[in-house]
Amino acid sequence: MRLAGIHHGAGGACWLLVAPLLGLVIALYAWPVAEILWLGFSDPEPGLQNYEKLFTRTALAKILWTTLRICTITTLLSVTIGYLIAYTMVHLGARERSWMLTLVLISFWVSVLVRAFAWLTLLGRNGPVNAALAAGGLIDEPVAFVRNELGVLIGMTHYMIPYAVLPLLANMQGIDRRIMDASHNLGAGAATTFTRIYLPLTTPGVVAASLLVFVISLGFYVTPALLGGGRVLMVAEYVSVQVLVTVQWGVASMLATLLLAGVFGLMYVLSRFMRLGDVFGARA
Amino acid sequence: MRAGPGRRGGRRWLRLLAWSGLGFLTLPMLVALPVSLTPKRYLSMPEGEISLRHYANLFGNEAWLASIWQSAVIAVAAATIATGLGTLCAIGLWRMSSKASELVRGFLLLPLIIPPIISAMAFYRAWVRFGLLDSYAGMIIAHAILAAPVVLITVSASLANFDLRLEQASRSLGASAGTTLWRVVLPSIRPGVLGGAVFAFILSWDEIVVALFIAKFRISTLPRRMWDGIRENTDPTVAAAAVVLIVVTLAALALSSVLARRVRPAAAPEAA
């Protein structure tokens, strides 16, 4: 009770302010979500048979494997590119940095649908990229950039880079640059200073960025569905088919539960590295 | 911190790489613009001449117009509800500031943390039961719930900078709790409230996954109609719609940064 001094009325007045949103979220969100998760154990009949399917249906194992593989590669790519951008940003003048930050934030907020459309158009068989490669004599046949796993990886990495940049930037801005100066003055070269001093200092940022990107990638629906062309089935798209087309709530709910368990587990680890609010442009 | 010439050369490369990375991030999204101006009937880059026919189709076609209108109505309504409830809630939690309030805060962030596909399943099943499927009310409530955590975050950030003595002064000068809230606290946290409102608007304006589950015939938001268009992958009207979608999002972002800059010095001189 740090702020006991400002409690004029009873705590009841505060609860009155909280109650409308809390009530809404409990009644129309948390309860329906809980019901969804329960279906995994009760539909079509009570028991664990939906979970047994994980081991008996090879299609399910394949989907989980595809999801994990794509999320891992996406995380590696976007955190690497994000590190490069964030590292450069903190070492530039304030003006150039704020331009870069503006671009990162713009891409952070542009619709996932618009990006998927852009990549489909740019990288399609008759798109400008294939046209340019053919005109340059580099290829004879159009390259299949999209409607396959490559397309999904390009689209997801593109979407996730801002999510990697923002936590890395927060981490790097908190580092005292005099430590690097000290390292130089003591005779260490640029490479040594980077690998022995800077990289370890930015490890919390790297871990936070990786976890965040991985967690968001796990539940991705739009990009795989559009850029994968139906060939790259990840968990979210499979779930949507189970619900909307084949109406198998049990299997869908079982997968949703697994997804949520993964998300919560990783978010718990993430919360030990950074504050959630820092990611969503609140500080911008 | 400027080091020797060898390192400066490395810097230049880094800078080039970083700008290329940012180019990769932003430039592809611009492709919708030339495609939307193609004079042809199919998806293509314009060669030589440009045409506004696809914009004419977008704004002349009843179905597309209805989608733009529905998206705007839903986004404004959802952002209003999310901002109202989110702001009140943030103030309440801030004044409690106890273990219980931290727990409630974490709980209220769930719609932001839970993957959209799971939210979509939950809304879909609940809305079937309440008869809210494919309705304005259903979309607005769902989007308000998804957007409220963003408002909670931005308003809480503003409150963290609020000088508690201002509230005490107001109370000891005889203002009621309600007056203090309305005349002292709210004006000081206006940047957070307005920022949250803009982010909530964009969140709803862009939202697609939940819309895919709970909207279909009567309600088909702009992203929902674009989704169908992208899957068919022929009509350049989708490119024109994409341009409209981006322009509204960017305008909202620009508005929020202008508001934040203009409001802060006037409204919260002591809070800094």
Coordinates of C-alpha atoms in Angstrom, one line a residue:
Chain A
M1 CA 0.0 0.0 0.0
R2 CA 2.6 2.5 -1.1
L3 CA 0.0 5.2 -1.9
A4 CA -2.1 4.9 1.2
G5 CA -2.0 8.6 1.7
I6 CA -4.2 9.4 -1.3
H7 CA -6.9 7.0 -0.4
H8 CA -9.6 9.5 0.3
G9 CA -12.7 7.4 -0.2
A10 CA -12.9 3.8 0.5
G11 CA -11.3 1.3 -1.8
G12 CA -14.8 0.6 -3.1
A13 CA -14.8 3.8 -5.2
C14 CA -11.7 2.5 -7.0
W15 CA -13.4 -0.9 -7.7
L16 CA -16.3 1.0 -9.2
L17 CA -14.0 2.4 -11.8
V18 CA -12.4 -1.0 -12.5
A19 CA -15.6 -3.0 -12.5
P20 CA -17.1 -2.1 -15.9
L21 CA -14.1 -3.3 -17.9
L22 CA -13.4 -6.2 -15.6
G23 CA -17.0 -7.4 -15.8
L24 CA -17.0 -7.1 -19.6
V25 CA -13.8 -9.0 -20.0
I26 CA -14.8 -11.7 -17.5
A27 CA -18.3 -12.3 -19.0
L28 CA -17.6 -11.9 -22.7
Y29 CA -14.0 -12.9 -23.0
A30 CA -12.4 -14.9 -20.2
W31 CA -15.4 -17.1 -19.7
P32 CA -15.8 -17.9 -23.5
V33 CA -12.1 -18.6 -23.7
A34 CA -12.3 -21.0 -20.7
E35 CA -15.2 -22.8 -22.4
I36 CA -13.2 -23.2 -25.6
L37 CA -10.3 -24.8 -23.6
W38 CA -12.7 -27.1 -21.8
L39 CA -14.0 -28.4 -25.1
G40 CA -10.7 -30.1 -25.7
F41 CA -11.5 -32.4 -22.8
S42 CA -15.3 -32.8 -23.4
D43 CA -16.0 -32.7 -27.2
P44 CA -17.3 -35.0 -28.7
E45 CA -17.2 -37.0 -25.4
P46 CA -15.4 -36.5 -22.0
G47 CA -11.9 -37.7 -21.9
L48 CA -8.4 -37.3 -23.2
Q49 CA -9.1 -38.7 -26.7
N50 CA -8.4 -35.4 -28.4
Y51 CA -5.0 -35.3 -26.8
E52 CA -4.3 -38.9 -27.8
K53 CA -4.7 -37.9 -31.4
L54 CA -1.5 -35.9 -31.1
F55 CA 0.3 -39.3 -31.0
T56 CA -1.9 -41.2 -33.4
R57 CA -2.6 -38.7 -36.2
T58 CA 0.5 -37.9 -38.1
A59 CA -1.1 -34.9 -39.7
L60 CA -1.2 -33.2 -36.3
A61 CA 2.5 -33.9 -35.5
K62 CA 3.4 -32.5 -38.9
I63 CA 1.5 -29.3 -38.3
L64 CA 3.2 -28.8 -34.9
W65 CA 6.6 -29.4 -36.5
T66 CA 5.9 -27.0 -39.3
T67 CA 4.8 -24.4 -36.8
L68 CA 7.9 -24.8 -34.6
R69 CA 10.2 -24.8 -37.6
I70 CA 8.8 -21.7 -39.2
C71 CA 8.6 -19.8 -35.8
T72 CA 12.3 -20.7 -35.1
I73 CA 13.6 -19.5 -38.4
T74 CA 11.5 -16.4 -38.3
T75 CA 12.8 -15.6 -34.8
L76 CA 16.4 -16.1 -35.9
L77 CA 16.1 -13.9 -39.0
S78 CA 14.1 -11.1 -37.5
V79 CA 16.1 -10.8 -34.3
T80 CA 19.4 -10.7 -36.4
I81 CA 18.1 -8.0 -38.7
G82 CA 16.4 -6.2 -35.7
Y83 CA 19.7 -6.3 -33.8
L84 CA 21.5 -4.7 -36.7
I85 CA 18.9 -2.0 -37.0
A86 CA 18.8 -1.3 -33.2
Y87 CA 22.6 -1.3 -32.9
T88 CA 23.0 1.2 -35.6
M89 CA 20.2 3.4 -34.3
V90 CA 21.8 3.8 -30.8
H91 CA 25.1 4.8 -32.4
L92 CA 23.7 7.5 -34.7
G93 CA 22.8 11.1 -34.2
A94 CA 19.4 11.9 -32.6
R95 CA 17.9 13.2 -35.9
E96 CA 18.7 10.1 -38.0
R97 CA 17.7 7.9 -35.1
S98 CA 14.2 9.5 -34.9
W99 CA 13.7 9.0 -38.7
M100 CA 14.6 5.4 -38.3
L101 CA 12.3 5.0 -35.3
T102 CA 9.5 6.6 -37.3
L103 CA 9.9 4.0 -40.1
V104 CA 10.0 1.1 -37.6
L105 CA 6.8 2.3 -35.9
I106 CA 5.0 2.9 -39.2
S107 CA 5.8 -0.7 -40.3
F108 CA 4.8 -1.8 -36.8
W109 CA 1.3 -0.4 -37.3
V110 CA 0.6 -1.2 -41.0
S111 CA -2.0 -3.9 -41.5
V112 CA -0.8 -7.5 -41.8
L113 CA -3.2 -7.9 -44.7
V114 CA -1.7 -5.1 -46.6
R115 CA 1.8 -6.5 -46.2
A116 CA 0.7 -10.0 -47.3
F117 CA -0.9 -8.4 -50.4
A118 CA 2.3 -6.5 -51.1
W119 CA 4.5 -9.6 -51.0
L120 CA 2.1 -11.6 -53.1
T121 CA 2.1 -8.9 -55.7
L122 CA 5.9 -8.2 -55.6
L123 CA 7.0 -11.8 -55.5
G124 CA 4.3 -13.5 -57.6
R125 CA 5.2 -15.3 -60.9
N126 CA 4.4 -12.3 -62.9
G127 CA 5.5 -9.8 -60.3
P128 CA 8.1 -7.1 -60.7
V129 CA 10.8 -9.0 -58.9
N130 CA 10.6 -12.0 -61.2
A131 CA 10.3 -9.6 -64.2
A132 CA 13.5 -7.8 -63.1
L133 CA 15.4 -11.0 -62.5
A134 CA 14.3 -12.3 -65.9
A135 CA 15.2 -9.0 -67.7
G136 CA 18.6 -9.1 -66.0
G137 CA 19.1 -12.6 -67.5
L138 CA 19.5 -14.1 -64.0
I139 CA 16.7 -16.6 -64.4
D140 CA 14.9 -18.5 -67.2
E141 CA 11.8 -19.6 -65.2
P142 CA 10.0 -17.4 -62.6
V143 CA 11.2 -18.2 -59.1
A144 CA 8.5 -19.5 -56.7
F145 CA 9.0 -17.0 -53.9
V146 CA 5.4 -17.2 -52.6
R147 CA 2.7 -19.7 -52.0
N148 CA 5.2 -21.9 -50.3
E149 CA 7.3 -22.0 -47.1
L150 CA 9.7 -19.4 -48.4
G151 CA 6.9 -16.9 -48.9
V152 CA 5.7 -17.5 -45.3
L153 CA 9.2 -17.0 -43.9
I154 CA 9.6 -13.7 -45.9
G155 CA 6.2 -12.4 -44.8
M156 CA 6.6 -13.4 -41.2
T157 CA 10.1 -12.0 -40.8
H158 CA 9.0 -8.8 -42.4
Y159 CA 6.1 -8.5 -39.9
M160 CA 8.3 -9.4 -36.9
I161 CA 11.3 -7.2 -37.3
P162 CA 9.7 -4.2 -35.5
Y163 CA 8.8 -6.5 -32.6
A164 CA 12.5 -7.4 -32.4
V165 CA 13.8 -3.8 -32.8
L166 CA 11.7 -2.2 -30.0
P167 CA 12.8 -4.4 -27.0
L168 CA 16.4 -4.4 -28.3
L169 CA 16.4 -0.7 -28.6
A170 CA 15.1 -0.3 -25.0
N171 CA 17.9 -2.6 -23.8
M172 CA 20.7 -0.9 -25.8
Q173 CA 19.7 2.6 -24.8
G174 CA 20.2 1.6 -21.2
I175 CA 23.8 0.6 -21.7
D176 CA 26.5 2.9 -20.4
R177 CA 28.8 3.6 -23.4
R178 CA 31.7 4.5 -21.1
I179 CA 32.1 0.7 -20.5
M180 CA 33.0 0.3 -24.2
D181 CA 35.3 3.3 -24.0
A182 CA 37.0 1.7 -21.1
S183 CA 37.4 -1.5 -23.0
H184 CA 39.0 0.4 -25.9
N185 CA 41.3 2.4 -23.6
L186 CA 42.5 -0.9 -22.1
G187 CA 43.6 -2.0 -25.5
A188 CA 40.8 -4.2 -26.7
G189 CA 39.9 -4.1 -30.4
A190 CA 36.5 -3.3 -31.8
A191 CA 35.7 -7.0 -32.4
T192 CA 36.8 -8.0 -28.9
T193 CA 34.9 -5.2 -27.3
F194 CA 31.7 -6.2 -29.2
T195 CA 31.9 -9.9 -28.5
R196 CA 33.2 -9.7 -25.0
I197 CA 31.4 -6.6 -23.7
Y198 CA 28.5 -5.4 -25.8
L199 CA 27.0 -8.8 -26.8
P200 CA 26.8 -10.0 -23.2
L201 CA 25.3 -6.7 -22.1
T202 CA 22.6 -7.0 -24.8
T203 CA 21.8 -10.6 -24.0
P204 CA 18.7 -9.7 -22.0
G205 CA 17.4 -7.7 -25.0
V206 CA 18.1 -10.5 -27.4
V207 CA 16.3 -13.0 -25.2
A208 CA 13.3 -10.7 -24.7
A209 CA 13.1 -10.0 -28.5
S210 CA 13.4 -13.6 -29.4
L211 CA 10.8 -14.7 -26.9
L212 CA 8.4 -12.0 -28.0
V213 CA 8.8 -12.8 -31.7
F214 CA 8.5 -16.5 -31.2
V215 CA 5.4 -16.1 -29.1
I216 CA 3.6 -13.9 -31.6
S217 CA 4.7 -16.2 -34.5
L218 CA 3.2 -19.2 -32.8
G219 CA -0.3 -18.0 -33.3
F220 CA 0.1 -16.5 -36.7
Y221 CA -2.8 -17.0 -39.1
V222 CA -3.0 -14.4 -41.8
T223 CA 0.5 -14.5 -43.3
P224 CA 0.8 -18.3 -43.5
A225 CA -2.7 -18.6 -44.9
L226 CA -2.1 -16.0 -47.7
L227 CA 1.6 -16.5 -48.5
G228 CA 1.6 -20.2 -47.9
G229 CA -1.0 -20.8 -50.6
G230 CA -2.6 -23.6 -48.7
R231 CA 0.7 -25.7 -48.7
V232 CA 2.1 -24.5 -45.4
L233 CA -0.3 -25.4 -42.6
M234 CA 0.5 -23.9 -39.2
V235 CA -1.5 -24.4 -36.0
A236 CA -3.8 -21.3 -36.3
E237 CA -4.9 -22.1 -39.9
Y238 CA -5.6 -25.7 -39.0
V239 CA -7.6 -24.6 -36.0
S240 CA -9.7 -22.3 -38.2
V241 CA -10.4 -25.1 -40.6
Q242 CA -11.5 -27.4 -37.8
V243 CA -13.9 -24.8 -36.4
L244 CA -15.3 -23.2 -39.6
V245 CA -15.2 -26.1 -42.1
T246 CA -15.2 -29.5 -40.5
V247 CA -16.6 -28.4 -37.1
Q248 CA -14.4 -30.5 -34.9
W249 CA -14.3 -28.4 -31.8
G250 CA -12.5 -31.0 -29.8
V251 CA -9.4 -31.1 -31.9
A252 CA -9.4 -27.4 -32.4
S253 CA -9.7 -26.7 -28.7
M254 CA -6.9 -29.2 -27.9
L255 CA -4.6 -27.4 -30.3
A256 CA -5.7 -24.0 -28.9
T257 CA -4.9 -25.2 -25.4
L258 CA -1.4 -26.4 -26.5
L259 CA -0.9 -23.0 -28.2
L260 CA -2.0 -21.1 -25.2
A261 CA 0.2 -23.2 -22.8
G262 CA 3.2 -22.4 -25.0
V263 CA 2.3 -18.7 -25.2
F264 CA 1.8 -18.4 -21.4
G265 CA 4.9 -20.4 -20.6
L266 CA 7.1 -18.2 -22.8
M267 CA 5.4 -15.0 -21.7
Y268 CA 6.2 -15.9 -18.1
V269 CA 9.8 -16.2 -19.0
L270 CA 9.6 -13.0 -21.0
S271 CA 8.0 -11.1 -18.1
R272 CA 11.2 -11.7 -16.2
F273 CA 13.2 -9.8 -18.8
M274 CA 11.0 -6.8 -19.6
R275 CA 7.7 -5.0 -19.1
L276 CA 5.0 -5.9 -21.6
G277 CA 3.8 -2.3 -22.0
D278 CA 7.2 -1.2 -23.4
V279 CA 6.6 -3.1 -26.6
F280 CA 3.4 -1.7 -27.9
G281 CA 4.4 1.8 -28.9
A282 CA 3.4 3.2 -25.5
R283 CA 6.7 5.0 -25.2
A284 CA 6.9 6.2 -28.8
Chain B
M1 CA 32.9 8.0 -28.6
R2 CA 34.1 8.6 -32.2
A3 CA 36.8 6.1 -32.7
G4 CA 39.6 5.7 -35.2
P5 CA 39.3 5.7 -39.0
G6 CA 39.1 1.9 -39.3
R7 CA 36.0 1.8 -37.1
R8 CA 34.4 4.7 -38.9
G9 CA 34.6 2.7 -42.1
G10 CA 32.8 -0.2 -40.3
R11 CA 30.2 2.3 -39.1
R12 CA 29.4 3.4 -42.6
W13 CA 28.8 -0.2 -43.7
L14 CA 26.6 -0.8 -40.6
R15 CA 24.6 2.3 -41.4
L16 CA 24.1 1.2 -45.0
L17 CA 23.0 -2.2 -43.8
A18 CA 20.6 -0.8 -41.3
W19 CA 19.0 1.5 -43.9
S20 CA 18.7 -1.4 -46.2
G21 CA 16.9 -3.3 -43.4
L22 CA 14.5 -0.4 -43.0
G23 CA 14.0 -0.3 -46.7
F24 CA 13.1 -4.0 -46.6
L25 CA 10.7 -3.1 -43.8
T26 CA 8.9 -0.2 -45.4
L27 CA 9.3 -0.1 -49.2
P28 CA 7.4 -3.3 -50.1
M29 CA 4.3 -1.9 -48.6
L30 CA 4.3 0.9 -51.1
V31 CA 3.7 -1.5 -54.0
A32 CA 0.0 -1.3 -53.5
L33 CA 0.1 2.3 -54.7
P34 CA 1.3 1.7 -58.3
V35 CA -0.8 -1.4 -58.6
S36 CA -3.9 0.5 -57.6
L37 CA -3.2 3.0 -60.5
T38 CA -2.9 0.4 -63.2
P39 CA -5.2 0.9 -66.2
K40 CA -5.6 -2.8 -66.7
R41 CA -8.3 -5.1 -65.3
Y42 CA -5.9 -7.5 -63.6
L43 CA -3.2 -7.1 -61.0
S44 CA -0.2 -5.5 -62.7
M45 CA 2.2 -2.6 -62.5
P46 CA 1.2 0.3 -64.7
E47 CA 3.3 0.8 -67.8
G48 CA 3.3 4.4 -69.0
E49 CA -0.2 5.5 -68.3
I50 CA -2.0 5.5 -65.0
S51 CA -5.7 5.4 -64.3
L52 CA -8.0 6.0 -61.3
R53 CA -10.6 3.5 -62.4
H54 CA -10.0 1.1 -59.5
Y55 CA -10.6 4.0 -57.0
A56 CA -13.7 4.8 -59.0
N57 CA -14.7 1.2 -58.6
L58 CA -13.9 1.2 -54.9
F59 CA -15.9 4.3 -54.1
G60 CA -18.6 3.6 -56.6
N61 CA -19.3 0.0 -55.7
E62 CA -21.9 -0.4 -53.1
A63 CA -20.3 -3.5 -51.5
W64 CA -16.9 -1.8 -51.1
L65 CA -18.4 1.4 -49.8
A66 CA -20.5 -0.4 -47.3
S67 CA -17.4 -2.2 -46.1
I68 CA -15.5 1.1 -45.6
W69 CA -18.5 2.6 -43.8
Q70 CA -18.9 -0.5 -41.5
S71 CA -15.2 -0.5 -40.7
A72 CA -15.3 3.2 -39.8
V73 CA -18.4 2.9 -37.6
I74 CA -17.1 -0.2 -35.8
A75 CA -13.6 1.2 -35.3
V76 CA -15.0 4.5 -33.9
A77 CA -17.5 2.8 -31.6
A78 CA -15.0 0.2 -30.4
A79 CA -12.3 2.8 -29.8
T80 CA -14.8 5.0 -27.8
I81 CA -15.9 2.1 -25.6
A82 CA -12.4 0.8 -25.1
T83 CA -11.1 4.3 -24.3
G84 CA -13.9 5.1 -21.8
L85 CA -13.7 1.8 -19.9
G86 CA -9.9 1.5 -20.2
T87 CA -9.3 5.0 -18.9
L88 CA -11.7 4.6 -15.9
C89 CA -10.1 1.2 -15.1
A90 CA -6.6 2.5 -15.4
I91 CA -7.4 5.3 -12.9
G92 CA -9.1 2.9 -10.5
L93 CA -6.1 0.5 -10.6
W94 CA -3.7 3.3 -10.2
R95 CA -5.4 4.5 -7.0
M96 CA -5.5 1.0 -5.6
S97 CA -1.9 0.3 -6.3
S98 CA -1.9 -2.9 -4.3
K99 CA -1.2 -6.6 -5.0
A100 CA -4.8 -7.1 -6.1
S101 CA -4.6 -4.4 -8.6
E102 CA -1.5 -5.8 -10.2
L103 CA -3.3 -9.1 -10.6
V104 CA -6.3 -7.5 -12.1
R105 CA -4.0 -5.5 -14.5
G106 CA -2.4 -8.7 -15.7
F107 CA -5.7 -10.3 -16.2
L108 CA -7.0 -7.4 -18.2
L109 CA -4.0 -7.6 -20.6
L110 CA -5.1 -11.2 -21.6
P111 CA -6.9 -10.1 -24.8
L112 CA -3.5 -8.7 -26.0
I113 CA -1.5 -11.8 -25.1
I114 CA -3.9 -14.6 -26.1
P115 CA -3.4 -15.3 -29.9
P116 CA -6.1 -13.8 -32.0
I117 CA -7.1 -17.2 -33.4
I118 CA -8.1 -18.3 -29.9
S119 CA -10.0 -15.0 -29.2
A120 CA -11.8 -15.5 -32.5
M121 CA -12.9 -19.0 -31.5
A122 CA -14.1 -17.8 -28.2
F123 CA -16.1 -14.9 -29.7
Y124 CA -17.5 -17.1 -32.4
R125 CA -18.9 -19.6 -30.0
A126 CA -20.2 -17.1 -27.5
W127 CA -21.7 -14.8 -30.2
V128 CA -23.6 -17.8 -31.7
R129 CA -25.2 -18.3 -28.3
F130 CA -26.0 -14.6 -27.8
G131 CA -27.2 -14.0 -31.4
L132 CA -24.5 -11.5 -31.9
L133 CA -22.9 -13.2 -35.0
D134 CA -22.6 -11.0 -38.1
S135 CA -23.9 -7.9 -36.3
Y136 CA -22.6 -4.4 -35.5
A137 CA -22.9 -5.0 -31.8
G138 CA -21.0 -8.2 -32.0
M139 CA -18.1 -6.7 -33.9
I140 CA -18.0 -3.5 -31.7
I141 CA -18.0 -5.5 -28.4
A142 CA -15.3 -7.9 -29.6
H143 CA -13.0 -5.1 -30.9
A144 CA -13.6 -3.0 -27.7
I145 CA -12.5 -6.0 -25.6
L146 CA -9.4 -6.5 -27.8
A147 CA -8.5 -2.8 -27.8
A148 CA -9.1 -2.0 -24.1
P149 CA -5.7 -3.4 -23.0
V150 CA -3.9 -0.9 -25.2
V151 CA -5.7 2.0 -23.6
L152 CA -5.0 0.6 -20.2
I153 CA -1.3 0.6 -21.0
T154 CA -1.1 4.1 -22.5
V155 CA -3.2 5.7 -19.7
S156 CA -1.3 3.8 -17.0
A157 CA 2.0 5.2 -18.5
S158 CA 0.5 8.7 -18.3
L159 CA -0.6 8.2 -14.7
A160 CA 2.8 7.1 -13.7
N161 CA 4.0 10.6 -14.5
F162 CA 1.1 12.3 -12.7
D163 CA 2.0 14.3 -9.7
L164 CA -0.1 13.0 -6.8
R165 CA 0.1 16.3 -4.9
L166 CA -2.1 17.9 -7.6
E167 CA -4.9 15.5 -6.6
Q168 CA -4.3 16.1 -2.9
A169 CA -4.4 19.9 -3.5
S170 CA -7.7 19.6 -5.3
R171 CA -9.2 17.5 -2.6
S172 CA -8.0 19.7 0.2
L173 CA -9.4 22.8 -1.5
G174 CA -12.8 21.1 -1.3
A175 CA -13.3 19.5 -4.7
S176 CA -15.2 16.2 -4.7
A177 CA -13.7 13.0 -5.9
G178 CA -15.7 13.2 -9.1
T179 CA -14.7 16.8 -9.8
T180 CA -11.1 16.1 -9.1
L181 CA -11.2 13.2 -11.5
W182 CA -12.8 15.2 -14.2
R183 CA -11.0 18.6 -13.8
V184 CA -7.6 17.6 -12.5
V185 CA -6.7 14.0 -13.2
L186 CA -8.2 13.6 -16.7
P187 CA -6.7 16.8 -18.2
S188 CA -3.2 15.7 -17.0
I189 CA -3.4 12.3 -18.6
R190 CA -5.0 13.4 -21.8
P191 CA -2.0 12.4 -24.0
G192 CA -2.3 8.8 -22.7
V193 CA -6.0 8.8 -23.2
L194 CA -5.9 10.2 -26.8
G195 CA -2.9 8.0 -27.7
G196 CA -4.8 5.0 -26.4
A197 CA -7.9 6.0 -28.4
V198 CA -6.0 6.3 -31.6
F199 CA -4.2 2.9 -31.1
A200 CA -7.6 1.4 -30.3
F201 CA -9.1 2.8 -33.5
I202 CA -6.2 1.4 -35.6
L203 CA -6.5 -2.0 -33.9
S204 CA -10.1 -2.3 -34.8
W205 CA -9.8 -0.7 -38.3
D206 CA -7.2 -3.3 -39.3
E207 CA -8.5 -6.3 -37.4
I208 CA -9.0 -9.4 -39.6
V209 CA -8.8 -12.7 -37.7
V210 CA -11.8 -12.1 -35.4
A211 CA -13.7 -10.5 -38.3
L212 CA -13.2 -13.7 -40.3
F213 CA -15.0 -15.7 -37.6
I214 CA -17.8 -13.4 -36.6
A215 CA -18.6 -11.3 -39.7
K216 CA -19.9 -12.6 -43.0
F217 CA -22.9 -11.3 -44.9
R218 CA -24.6 -8.4 -43.1
I219 CA -21.2 -7.2 -41.8
S220 CA -18.2 -7.4 -43.9
T221 CA -15.5 -5.0 -42.8
L222 CA -12.9 -3.6 -45.2
P223 CA -10.2 -6.1 -44.1
R224 CA -12.8 -8.9 -44.4
R225 CA -13.6 -7.9 -48.0
M226 CA -9.9 -7.4 -48.8
W227 CA -9.2 -10.9 -47.5
D228 CA -11.6 -12.4 -50.1
G229 CA -10.1 -10.2 -52.8
I230 CA -6.6 -11.2 -52.0
R231 CA -7.6 -14.9 -52.1
E232 CA -9.1 -14.4 -55.5
N233 CA -6.0 -12.4 -56.4
T234 CA -7.2 -10.8 -59.6
D235 CA -9.0 -7.5 -59.0
P236 CA -6.8 -4.4 -58.6
T237 CA -9.6 -2.8 -56.5
V238 CA -8.0 -4.6 -53.6
A239 CA -4.8 -2.5 -54.2
A240 CA -6.9 0.6 -54.0
A241 CA -8.5 -0.6 -50.8
A242 CA -5.1 -1.4 -49.4
V243 CA -4.0 2.2 -50.1
V244 CA -7.1 3.5 -48.3
L245 CA -6.4 1.2 -45.3
I246 CA -2.8 2.4 -45.0
V247 CA -3.7 6.1 -45.5
V248 CA -6.2 6.0 -42.7
T249 CA -3.8 4.2 -40.4
L250 CA -1.0 6.6 -41.1
A251 CA -3.3 9.6 -40.7
A252 CA -4.4 8.3 -37.3
L253 CA -0.7 7.8 -36.3
A254 CA 0.2 11.3 -37.4
L255 CA -2.8 12.7 -35.5
S256 CA -1.7 10.9 -32.3
S257 CA 1.8 12.3 -32.5
V258 CA 0.6 15.8 -33.2
L259 CA -1.9 15.5 -30.3
A260 CA 0.7 14.2 -27.9
R261 CA 3.0 17.1 -28.8
R262 CA 0.4 19.8 -28.5
V263 CA -1.4 18.6 -25.4
R264 CA 1.5 17.7 -23.1
P265 CA 3.0 21.1 -22.3
A266 CA -0.3 22.8 -21.8
A267 CA -2.1 20.2 -19.7
A268 CA 0.5 18.8 -17.4
P269 CA 3.1 21.5 -16.6
E270 CA 3.9 20.1 -13.1
A271 CA 3.8 16.5 -14.0
A272 CA 7.0 16.4 -15.9

